[in-house]
CSV table of C-alpha atoms and ligand atoms in Angstrom, one decimal:
chain,number,residue,atom,x,y,z
A,1,MET,CA,16.8,4.1,-8.5
A,2,GLU,CA,14.4,1.6,-7.0
A,3,GLN,CA,10.6,1.5,-7.4
A,4,THR,CA,7.9,0.2,-5.2
A,5,LEU,CA,4.1,-0.1,-5.1
A,6,VAL,CA,2.1,1.9,-2.6
A,7,LEU,CA,-1.7,1.6,-2.0
A,8,ILE,CA,-3.6,4.2,-0.1
A,9,LYS,CA,-6.3,2.1,1.3
A,10,PRO,CA,-10.1,2.8,1.4
A,11,ASP,CA,-10.0,4.0,5.0
A,12,ALA,CA,-7.4,6.7,4.2
A,13,VAL,CA,-9.3,7.8,1.1
A,14,GLU,CA,-12.5,8.0,3.2
A,15,ARG,CA,-10.8,10.0,5.9
A,16,GLY,CA,-9.3,12.5,3.5
A,17,LEU,CA,-5.7,11.6,4.2
A,18,VAL,CA,-4.5,11.1,0.6
A,19,GLY,CA,-2.8,14.4,0.2
A,20,ARG,CA,-1.0,14.2,3.6
A,21,ILE,CA,0.2,10.6,2.9
A,22,ILE,CA,1.6,11.6,-0.5
A,23,THR,CA,3.3,14.5,1.1
A,24,ARG,CA,5.1,12.2,3.6
A,25,PHE,CA,6.7,10.4,0.6
A,26,GLU,CA,7.5,13.7,-1.3
A,27,ASP,CA,9.0,15.2,1.9
A,28,LYS,CA,11.5,12.4,1.9
A,29,ASN,CA,12.4,13.2,-1.7
A,30,LEU,CA,10.7,10.2,-3.2
A,31,GLN,CA,9.0,10.7,-6.6
A,32,ILE,CA,5.5,9.7,-7.6
A,33,ALA,CA,6.3,7.8,-10.9
A,34,ALA,CA,2.6,6.7,-11.5
A,35,LEU,CA,-0.7,7.3,-9.7
A,36,LYS,CA,-4.3,6.2,-10.3
A,37,GLN,CA,-7.5,5.8,-8.3
A,38,LEU,CA,-9.3,2.5,-8.8
A,39,GLN,CA,-11.8,0.1,-7.1
A,40,LEU,CA,-10.3,-3.3,-6.6
A,41,SER,CA,-12.3,-6.3,-7.7
A,42,ARG,CA,-12.3,-9.3,-5.4
A,43,LYS,CA,-10.1,-11.1,-7.9
A,44,MET,CA,-7.5,-8.4,-8.0
A,45,ALA,CA,-7.5,-8.1,-4.2
A,46,GLU,CA,-7.0,-11.9,-3.9
A,47,LYS,CA,-4.1,-11.7,-6.3
A,48,HIS,CA,-2.5,-8.8,-4.5
A,49,TYR,CA,-2.8,-10.5,-1.0
A,50,LYS,CA,-2.3,-14.1,-2.1
A,51,GLU,CA,0.4,-14.8,0.5
A,52,HIS,CA,-2.2,-14.1,3.2
A,53,ARG,CA,-5.0,-16.4,2.0
A,54,GLU,CA,-4.6,-18.9,4.9
A,55,LYS,CA,-4.5,-16.2,7.6
A,56,PRO,CA,-7.3,-15.7,10.1
A,57,PHE,CA,-7.7,-12.0,9.1
A,58,TYR,CA,-7.8,-12.7,5.3
A,59,GLY,CA,-11.6,-12.3,5.0
A,60,LYS,CA,-11.6,-8.9,6.7
A,61,LEU,CA,-8.5,-7.8,4.7
A,62,ILE,CA,-10.2,-8.5,1.4
A,63,ALA,CA,-13.5,-7.0,2.6
A,64,HIS,CA,-11.7,-3.8,3.6
A,65,ILE,CA,-9.5,-3.4,0.5
A,66,THR,CA,-12.5,-3.8,-1.8
A,67,SER,CA,-14.8,-1.6,0.3
A,68,GLY,CA,-14.1,1.6,-1.7
A,69,PRO,CA,-11.6,3.3,-4.0
A,70,VAL,CA,-7.9,3.0,-3.4
A,71,ILE,CA,-5.0,5.1,-4.8
A,72,ALA,CA,-2.3,3.0,-6.4
A,73,MET,CA,1.1,4.6,-6.8
A,74,ILE,CA,4.6,3.7,-8.0
A,75,VAL,CA,7.0,5.5,-5.7
A,76,ARG,CA,10.6,5.9,-6.9
A,77,GLY,CA,13.9,6.8,-5.2
A,78,PRO,CA,17.0,5.3,-3.6
A,79,GLU,CA,16.1,2.2,-1.6
A,80,ALA,CA,12.4,3.0,-2.2
A,81,VAL,CA,11.1,-0.3,-0.9
A,82,LYS,CA,12.8,0.1,2.5
A,83,THR,CA,12.3,3.8,2.8
A,84,VAL,CA,8.6,3.6,2.0
A,85,ARG,CA,8.2,0.8,4.6
A,86,CYS,CA,10.0,3.0,7.2
A,87,LEU,CA,7.7,5.9,6.5
A,88,ILE,CA,4.6,3.7,6.7
A,89,GLY,CA,5.7,2.1,10.0
A,90,ASP,CA,4.8,-1.3,11.5
A,91,THR,CA,1.7,-3.2,10.7
A,92,ALA,CA,-0.1,-2.4,13.9
A,93,GLY,CA,0.8,1.3,13.8
A,94,THR,CA,2.6,1.5,17.1
A,95,ILE,CA,5.5,3.8,16.0
A,96,PRO,CA,4.8,7.5,16.4
A,97,GLY,CA,6.2,9.6,13.5
A,98,THR,CA,5.2,7.1,10.9
A,99,ILE,CA,2.1,7.3,8.7
A,100,ARG,CA,0.4,4.4,10.5
A,101,GLY,CA,1.8,5.4,13.9
A,102,ASP,CA,0.3,8.9,13.7
A,103,TRP,CA,-3.0,8.2,12.0
A,104,ALA,CA,-4.0,4.5,11.8
A,105,ASP,CA,-7.2,3.4,13.5
A,106,SER,CA,-6.3,-0.3,13.9
A,107,VAL,CA,-4.3,-3.1,12.2
A,108,THR,CA,-7.2,-3.7,9.8
A,109,TYR,CA,-7.6,0.0,9.1
A,110,ASN,CA,-4.0,0.9,8.8
A,111,LEU,CA,-4.3,3.3,5.8
A,112,VAL,CA,-1.5,2.2,3.4
A,113,HIS,CA,0.3,-0.7,1.8
A,114,GLY,CA,3.9,-0.8,0.7
A,115,SER,CA,5.7,-3.7,-1.0
A,116,ASP,CA,7.8,-5.7,1.4
A,117,SER,CA,10.8,-6.5,-0.9
A,118,PRO,CA,12.0,-5.7,-4.4
A,119,GLU,CA,10.6,-9.0,-5.7
A,120,SER,CA,7.1,-8.2,-4.2
A,121,ALA,CA,7.4,-4.6,-5.7
A,122,ALA,CA,8.0,-6.0,-9.2
A,123,ARG,CA,5.1,-8.4,-8.9
A,124,GLU,CA,2.7,-5.7,-7.4
A,125,MET,CA,3.7,-2.9,-9.8
A,126,ASN,CA,3.0,-5.3,-12.7
A,127,LEU,CA,-0.4,-6.2,-11.2
A,128,PHE,CA,-1.5,-2.5,-10.8
A,129,PHE,CA,0.3,-0.9,-13.8
A,130,PRO,CA,0.6,-3.8,-16.3
A,131,LYS,CA,1.0,-1.6,-19.3
A,132,MET,CA,3.7,0.6,-17.9
A,133,GLU,CA,7.4,0.2,-18.8
A,134,LEU,CA,8.9,-0.3,-15.4
B,1,IDP,P1,2.0,-5.0,6.1
B,1,IDP,O1,0.8,-4.3,5.4
B,1,IDP,O2,2.6,-4.2,7.2
B,1,IDP,O3,3.0,-5.6,5.1
B,1,IDP,P2,1.1,-7.8,6.3
B,1,IDP,O4,1.5,-8.7,7.3
B,1,IDP,O5,1.6,-8.0,4.9
B,1,IDP,O6,1.4,-6.3,6.8
B,1,IDP,O7,-0.5,-7.9,6.3
B,1,IDP,C1,-1.3,-7.3,5.2
B,1,IDP,C2,-2.4,-6.5,5.8
B,1,IDP,O8,-3.3,-7.4,6.5
B,1,IDP,C3,-2.0,-5.5,6.9
B,1,IDP,O9,-1.6,-4.2,6.4
B,1,IDP,C4,-3.2,-5.3,7.7
B,1,IDP,O10,-4.2,-4.4,7.2
B,1,IDP,C5,-3.8,-6.8,7.7
B,1,IDP,N1,-3.4,-7.5,8.9
B,1,IDP,C6,-2.1,-8.0,9.1
B,1,IDP,N2,-2.1,-8.7,10.3
B,1,IDP,C7,-3.3,-8.5,10.8
B,1,IDP,C8,-3.9,-9.0,12.0
B,1,IDP,O11,-3.3,-9.6,12.9
B,1,IDP,N3,-5.3,-8.7,12.2
B,1,IDP,C9,-6.0,-8.0,11.3
B,1,IDP,N4,-5.4,-7.5,10.1
B,1,IDP,C10,-4.1,-7.8,9.9
B,2,MG,MG1,2.7,-7.0,3.6
């Protein structure tokens, strides 16, 4: 079984989409192995998104992810990294039937984060759930 990190971003929490987003993962028979709500500090946000620090949208990205509470989850199942990314959809939210494709407001307010590889998943799970035995 593989594990991956999912963040339900502040726009989704604000819009009351938490339950419906979790249901998308559960409907695909993925398990929620850990879950917590937290407010990201700037330092934590910068660590999480460090690969984007030179990008033109970086400032907006950090401002958004620190703007309110997020839900952090470890999602578990066969090929969890890939399956979660498929359920989330593309970054811009152009694919109907995916979480972003159905509900995202824009590329900045695209509701949810999913790790992009098993290596990223390991790093991100350790960042958000440092004391858990993964
Ligand atoms: P991903 O979340 O689909 O993996 P990344 O390329 O890793 O997409 O970018 C991280 C986050 O940064 C995206 O989810 C999105 O919120 C934001 N982002 C990415 N590209 C753009 C852009 O071109 N304009 C504004 N925000 C962007
Ligand atoms: Mg990414």
